[in-house]
XYZ file of C-alpha atoms in Angstrom:
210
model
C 100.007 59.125 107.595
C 97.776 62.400 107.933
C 98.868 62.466 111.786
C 102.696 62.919 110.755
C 103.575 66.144 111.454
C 106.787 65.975 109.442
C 105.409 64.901 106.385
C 105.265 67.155 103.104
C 102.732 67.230 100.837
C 104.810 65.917 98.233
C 105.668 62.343 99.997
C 102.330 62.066 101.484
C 101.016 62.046 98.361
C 103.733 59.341 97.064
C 102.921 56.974 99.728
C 99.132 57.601 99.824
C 99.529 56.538 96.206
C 101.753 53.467 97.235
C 99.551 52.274 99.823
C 95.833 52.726 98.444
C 96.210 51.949 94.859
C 92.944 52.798 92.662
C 89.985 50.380 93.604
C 86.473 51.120 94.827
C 87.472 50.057 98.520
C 86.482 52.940 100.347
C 89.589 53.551 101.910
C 90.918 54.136 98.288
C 88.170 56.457 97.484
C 88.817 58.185 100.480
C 92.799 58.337 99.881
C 92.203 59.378 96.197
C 89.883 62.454 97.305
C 93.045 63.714 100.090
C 95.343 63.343 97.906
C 93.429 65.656 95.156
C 92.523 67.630 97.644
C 96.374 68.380 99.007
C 97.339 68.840 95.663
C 94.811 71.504 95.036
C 96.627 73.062 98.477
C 100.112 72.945 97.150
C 98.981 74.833 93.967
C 97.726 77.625 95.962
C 100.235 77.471 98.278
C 102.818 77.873 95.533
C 100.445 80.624 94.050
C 100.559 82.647 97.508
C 104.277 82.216 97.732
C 104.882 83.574 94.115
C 102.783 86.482 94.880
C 103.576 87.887 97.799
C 107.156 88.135 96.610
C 106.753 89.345 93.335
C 105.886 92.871 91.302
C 102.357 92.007 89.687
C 103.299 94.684 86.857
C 106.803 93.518 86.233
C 106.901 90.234 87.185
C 110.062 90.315 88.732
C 110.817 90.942 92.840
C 108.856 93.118 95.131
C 110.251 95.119 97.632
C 109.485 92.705 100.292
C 111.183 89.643 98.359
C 114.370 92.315 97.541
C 114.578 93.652 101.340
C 115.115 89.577 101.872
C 117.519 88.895 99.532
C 119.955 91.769 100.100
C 119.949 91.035 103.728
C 120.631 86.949 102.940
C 123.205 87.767 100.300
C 124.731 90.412 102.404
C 125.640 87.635 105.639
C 126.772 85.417 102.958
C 129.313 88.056 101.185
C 130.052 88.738 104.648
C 130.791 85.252 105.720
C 133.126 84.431 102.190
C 135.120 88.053 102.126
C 133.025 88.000 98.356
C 132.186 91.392 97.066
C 128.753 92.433 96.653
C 127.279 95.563 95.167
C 124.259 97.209 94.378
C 122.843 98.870 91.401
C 119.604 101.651 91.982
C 118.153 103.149 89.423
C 114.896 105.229 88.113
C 113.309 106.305 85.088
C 114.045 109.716 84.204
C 111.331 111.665 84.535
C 108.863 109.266 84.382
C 105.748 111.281 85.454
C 105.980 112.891 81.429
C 105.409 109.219 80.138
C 102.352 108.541 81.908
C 100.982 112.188 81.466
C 101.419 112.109 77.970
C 100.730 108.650 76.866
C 98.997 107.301 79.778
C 98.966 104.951 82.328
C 98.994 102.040 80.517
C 101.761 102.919 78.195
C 103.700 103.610 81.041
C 102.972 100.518 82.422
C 104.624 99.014 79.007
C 107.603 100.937 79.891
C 107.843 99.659 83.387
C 107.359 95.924 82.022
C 109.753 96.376 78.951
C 112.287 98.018 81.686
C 112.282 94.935 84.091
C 112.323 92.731 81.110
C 116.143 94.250 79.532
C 116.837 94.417 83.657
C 116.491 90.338 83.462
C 118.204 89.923 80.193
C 121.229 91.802 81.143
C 121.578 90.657 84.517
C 124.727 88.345 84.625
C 124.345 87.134 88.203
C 121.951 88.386 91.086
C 118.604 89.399 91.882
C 116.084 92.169 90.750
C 113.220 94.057 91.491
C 110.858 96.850 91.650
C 111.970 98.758 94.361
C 108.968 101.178 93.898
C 107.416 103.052 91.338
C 109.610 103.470 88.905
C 112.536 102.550 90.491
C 114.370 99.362 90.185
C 117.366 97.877 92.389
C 119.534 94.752 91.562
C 121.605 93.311 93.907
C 124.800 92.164 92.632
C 127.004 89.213 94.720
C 130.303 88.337 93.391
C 130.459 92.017 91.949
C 132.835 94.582 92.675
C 132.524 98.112 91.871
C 133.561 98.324 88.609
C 131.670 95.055 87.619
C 128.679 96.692 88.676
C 129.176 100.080 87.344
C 129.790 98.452 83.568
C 126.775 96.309 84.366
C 124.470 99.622 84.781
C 126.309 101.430 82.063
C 125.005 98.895 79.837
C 122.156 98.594 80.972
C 121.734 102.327 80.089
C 122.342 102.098 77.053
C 120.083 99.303 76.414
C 117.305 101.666 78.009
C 118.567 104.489 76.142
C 118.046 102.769 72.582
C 115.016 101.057 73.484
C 111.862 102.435 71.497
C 109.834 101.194 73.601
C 106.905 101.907 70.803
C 105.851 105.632 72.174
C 107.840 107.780 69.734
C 110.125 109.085 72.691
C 113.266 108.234 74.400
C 113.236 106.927 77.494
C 116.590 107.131 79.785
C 117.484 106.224 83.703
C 119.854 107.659 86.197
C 121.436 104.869 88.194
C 123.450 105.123 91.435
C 125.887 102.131 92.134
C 127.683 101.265 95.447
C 129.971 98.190 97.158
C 129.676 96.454 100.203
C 132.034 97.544 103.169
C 132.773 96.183 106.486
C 129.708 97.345 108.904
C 126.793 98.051 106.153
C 123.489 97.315 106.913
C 120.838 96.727 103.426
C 119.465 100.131 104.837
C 122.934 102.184 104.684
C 124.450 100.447 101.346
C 121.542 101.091 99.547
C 121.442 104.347 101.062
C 124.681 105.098 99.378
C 124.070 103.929 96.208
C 121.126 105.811 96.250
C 122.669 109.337 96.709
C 124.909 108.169 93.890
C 121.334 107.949 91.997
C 120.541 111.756 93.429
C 124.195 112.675 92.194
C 123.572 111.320 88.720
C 120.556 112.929 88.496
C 121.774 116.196 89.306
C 124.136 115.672 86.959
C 122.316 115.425 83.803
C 120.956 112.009 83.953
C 120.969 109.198 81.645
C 124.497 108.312 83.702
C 124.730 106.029 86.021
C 127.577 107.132 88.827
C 129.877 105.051 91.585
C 129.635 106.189 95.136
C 132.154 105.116 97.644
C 132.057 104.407 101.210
């Protein structure tokens, strides 16, 4: 069984279990101890895999997990004529928070943020896509799908109190798949939507087309 090189842990186990029931043969012993023993790997196996693609703050995707994603759900959209889009968005001036509350409540922003981010997604994938900037990518979503998703998602943000005494409020930039994006150049686009929102007023989230 142990020479298979096709076999997962998972079945191993199953027919270690089958074939040396508990008894003090030695065999037994010996198939008891490999089988706690693999199951002690698959535990840190699933811990490695849940780390390196997830935020440790946040809890939701890293940047490496995201740049994935996109790129997966991109082929797909690509392969079905589906729409996909792309919502990027940042904290408005962030740096204030942490300078005049701290680190840590900052940190509570960050996690509060990712947690309304989760709750209002309807469909997709998000994550941190550094610092205080977030990105969720959106397949089955056209423009306008998006856009209302990140509107209210602003105003979730906007009336959260997020227990520091101060409003907090993000600028968001959203933008759609086309024929011949890359992850690099459609959330490129979205992101100067971002820049334009910001220079705008922020706490607006704003559409930029191809």
């Amino acid at each position: 069984l142990l020479s298979g090189t096709r076999e997962d842990f998972f079945e191993l186990r199953r027919k270690l279990a089958h074939n040396y029931p508990d008894g003090n043969h030695e065999v037994s012993v010996v198939a008891r101890a490999i089988s706690r023993l693999m199951e002690r790997v698959q535990e840190t196996i699933t811990l490695l895999e849940w780390t390196s693609r997830t935020d440790p703050l946040t809890r939701i995707s890293n940047r490496l997990h995201l740049d994935s994603v996109l790129e997966h759900e991109m082929d797909a959209c690509a392969k079905t004529g589906a729409p996909l889009s792309v919502l990027i968005f940042d904290l408005d001036r962030f740096k204030t928070v942490n300078d005049d509350f701290g680190h840590q409540a900052g940190d509570r922003v960050l996690r509060r943020t990712a947690e309304l981010l989760k709750s209002l997604l309807p469909v997709g994938f998000v994550g941190r896509w550094g610092g205080e900037e977030f990105l969720a990518v959106l397949p089955g979503a056209d423009e306008e799908e998006a856009l209302e998703f990140g509107e209210r998602l602003r105003e979730a943000v906007a009336t959260e109190p997020f227990s520091i005494g101060r409003r907090v409020t993000i600028s968001g930039g959203v933008a759609r798949m086309v024929t011949g994006d890359t992850p690099g150049s459609l959330v490129g686009r979205a992101d100067k939507g971002l820049y334009e929102a910001k220079a705008s007023g922020r706490n607006r989230v704003t559409l930029r087309k191809a």
